[in-house]
Amino acid sequence: MTTPISQRMTPSEALVETLAANGVTEVFGIVGSAYMDALDIFPAAGIRFIPVAHEQGAAHMADGYARASGRHGVCIAQNGPGITNFVTAVAAAYWAHSPVVFITPETGSLTTGLGGFQETDQLPIFSKITKYQGHVNNPKRMAEIAARCFDRAMLEMGPTQLNIPRDYFYGDIQAVIQRPMRIGRGAGDAAALDGAAALLAGASFPVIVAGGGVIMADGVGEAVRLAELLHAPVCNSYLHNDSFPASHPLWCGPLGYQGSKAAMKLVSQADVVLALGTRLGPFGTLPQYGMEYWPAGAKIIQVDADAKVLGLVKSVSVGIHGDARAAAAALIERLRDRPLACAGNRSERKQRIEAEKAAWEKELGEWTHERDPFSLEVAANSPYMHPRQMLRELEKAMPKGAMVSTDIGNICSVSNSYLRFDAPRSMFAAMSFGNCGYAFPVACGAKVAAPDRPAIAYVGDGAWGISLNELLTCAREKIGVTVIVFNNGQWGAEKKNHVDFYSRRFQAVNLESPSWAAVAKAFGCEGMTVDKLSDVGPALQAAVKAQADGQCTVLEMMVTQELGDPFRRDALSKPVRYLAKYQQYT
Ligand SMILES: Cc1ncc(C[n+]2csc(CCOP(=O)(O)OP(=O)(O)O)c2C)c(N)n1
Ligand SMILES: [Mg+2]
């Protein structure tokens, strides 16, 4: 390899050359004078600038792009308001462990602090939702600091900020364009791996929880081999349904909110749990379906690339700071020729796995609608589809290789039971940050990264209002995604709290919307209203087919107002009022 050489260039050239050196071919954003000097030469560097409708959309698209491709997602915007518009999406990318590099031109260095136009202090705003903040404090350092942002985003798997005073794009500098630095993580400490292998060898009912780290490490193959060696059931961690192939006999489905009862019942029997590439987030192991399933007495082995999450939420017997793929391979190596306690009861465990999976499949098949009094009431005279039946139809019609992003809402949450994937990098849920408005722009970014795969966004009608402006982007840029809008005429997930805790004092939860199919057409996209179960599958298939022509389609699913189990029963309590004027509000 040749040593990079120092060359005369402008800081704009140094920035754009650093993007190119990192393999960047797409950047999302809204045009702005602050970085126009760099934008001008994007085409010559082979970079497509994708103009969006709102900067939040740009950063979500960068997130979806990164999650689908495993490469950096990049976005840029105008200093001040363009940058503050990034905030929500950067926070979401932070909790999704997404290597987004967001470039934030800021007010010029010679006027900082004078309160001129579009000025705000752009580093503190992002200080808690970034893995690294690079500030170009001198134009001569543009290439160095830009390269560091790209390196750190991969090293720490999360968003990094490249902050550039807008006058620092100009100048005459000597710069070296660094080669990207990718640091391997390795399997982890040998003694910890020995300890983990000993625990697994002695386990009579080992269970694997496969998390997002398995996907990010490209370690699904190793996870499969390790599971097969132990004949251990594998649960997906919450909202990572693509961390283990659903067609595999050892797959049991997702743990957590609206997940798989089979997974929860099997993990509850574990004497040793191998948490592979998961931080065991607190929301992902809360009781579900009235079941406390987390095995309190089990020994936990946790593997994670971020040492700080080891033992953070659940105490662990062995913590391994390593790459999920490499650690799984190292465990296979240690266990391969060793007597395994679980070999003795293998056929009995096999039967248990099959029985739990069959029971859950049967229950899910018969769970055609919600059965609580509110749901029965609102669905009784409704001409519309039951959400669960509609979700089942979508599941049946789901094209091969599909990528599905899901939003935050009641129906999106219920969809968790019906989303099964055979390939990693297929499910992009609004993870722990939980912002409504996530799914659609993320699907757009994923589609740009993987144009040959079907991209489908699941969005509630409330969340749709937050994000639908990116239909403009899809129409202009020919981004062929399919949006499934669940039209139940309400902010359902929050309404569920009114039902359960606030004696049905509905406030600000009912929605009146125009026809979302007509709105889509007005934006230059395709739109269709679906109110019959038999139309769901064909409509999805036709919309996915049209993706090849860069056609974005909105399928508006007309569903009843019934509501599944709530998100946060754990975090709410019945209202208490002491003042006389509020007495009836209990
Ligand atoms: C940006 C943002 N605002 C508000 C919320 C609170 N919130 C959580 S779920 C929800 C309702 C979602 O309604 P909708 O998208 O229609 O889906 P549904 O629950 O009806 O299926 C709201 C408002 C949030 N999570 N994110
Ligand atoms: Mg809704």
PDB file of C-alpha atoms and ligand atoms in Angstrom, residues 408-411 434-436 460-463 466 488 490-494 511 567, ligand 1:
ATOM      1  CA  ILE A 408     -43.840   3.636  17.176  1.00  0.00           C
ATOM      2  CA  GLY A 409     -47.511   2.929  17.702  1.00  0.00           C
ATOM      3  CA  ASN A 410     -49.921   0.267  18.804  1.00  0.00           C
ATOM      4  CA  ILE A 411     -50.309  -1.551  15.484  1.00  0.00           C
ATOM      5  CA  GLY A 434     -38.983   5.426  20.195  1.00  0.00           C
ATOM      6  CA  ASN A 435     -39.833   8.418  18.078  1.00  0.00           C
ATOM      7  CA  CYS A 436     -42.978   8.480  15.977  1.00  0.00           C
ATOM      8  CA  GLY A 460     -49.479   4.453  12.129  1.00  0.00           C
ATOM      9  CA  ASP A 461     -51.699   7.223  10.804  1.00  0.00           C
ATOM     10  CA  GLY A 462     -50.561   9.602  13.557  1.00  0.00           C
ATOM     11  CA  ALA A 463     -46.865   9.004  12.976  1.00  0.00           C
ATOM     12  CA  ILE A 466     -44.945  13.569  11.179  1.00  0.00           C
ATOM     13  CA  ASN A 488     -57.273   3.566  12.705  1.00  0.00           C
ATOM     14  CA  GLN A 490     -56.350   7.698  16.294  1.00  0.00           C
ATOM     15  CA  TRP A 491     -53.078   8.055  18.113  1.00  0.00           C
ATOM     16  CA  GLY A 492     -53.856   4.551  19.273  1.00  0.00           C
ATOM     17  CA  ALA A 493     -50.940   3.719  21.540  1.00  0.00           C
ATOM     18  CA  GLU A 494     -51.646   6.770  23.681  1.00  0.00           C
ATOM     19  CA  LEU A 511     -57.543  11.843  14.346  1.00  0.00           C
ATOM     20  CA  PHE A 567     -46.369  -0.058  25.739  1.00  0.00           C
TER      21      PHE A 567
HETATM   22  C1  LIG B   1     -42.157  12.075  18.173  1.00  0.00           C
HETATM   23  C2  LIG B   1     -43.090  11.418  19.122  1.00  0.00           C
HETATM   24  N1  LIG B   1     -44.161  12.071  19.585  1.00  0.00           N
HETATM   25  C3  LIG B   1     -45.020  11.470  20.436  1.00  0.00           C
HETATM   26  C4  LIG B   1     -44.818  10.188  20.851  1.00  0.00           C
HETATM   27  C5  LIG B   1     -45.780   9.521  21.811  1.00  0.00           C
HETATM   28  N2  LIG B   1     -46.504   8.454  21.115  1.00  0.00           N
HETATM   29  C6  LIG B   1     -46.132   7.172  21.226  1.00  0.00           C
HETATM   30  S1  LIG B   1     -47.102   6.143  20.390  1.00  0.00           S
HETATM   31  C7  LIG B   1     -48.087   7.393  19.872  1.00  0.00           C
HETATM   32  C8  LIG B   1     -49.313   7.114  19.062  1.00  0.00           C
HETATM   33  C9  LIG B   1     -49.029   6.589  17.690  1.00  0.00           C
HETATM   34  O1  LIG B   1     -50.193   6.688  16.909  1.00  0.00           O
HETATM   35  P1  LIG B   1     -50.238   6.125  15.446  1.00  0.00           P
HETATM   36  O2  LIG B   1     -49.002   6.483  14.730  1.00  0.00           O
HETATM   37  O3  LIG B   1     -51.519   6.531  14.810  1.00  0.00           O
HETATM   38  O4  LIG B   1     -50.215   4.541  15.648  1.00  0.00           O
HETATM   39  P2  LIG B   1     -51.314   3.650  16.430  1.00  0.00           P
HETATM   40  O5  LIG B   1     -50.905   3.643  17.860  1.00  0.00           O
HETATM   41  O6  LIG B   1     -52.645   4.279  16.223  1.00  0.00           O
HETATM   42  O7  LIG B   1     -51.197   2.303  15.810  1.00  0.00           O
HETATM   43  C10 LIG B   1     -47.621   8.626  20.357  1.00  0.00           C
HETATM   44  C11 LIG B   1     -48.249   9.934  20.077  1.00  0.00           C
HETATM   45  C12 LIG B   1     -43.664   9.537  20.352  1.00  0.00           C
HETATM   46  N3  LIG B   1     -43.362   8.288  20.684  1.00  0.00           N
HETATM   47  N4  LIG B   1     -42.851  10.157  19.484  1.00  0.00           N
END
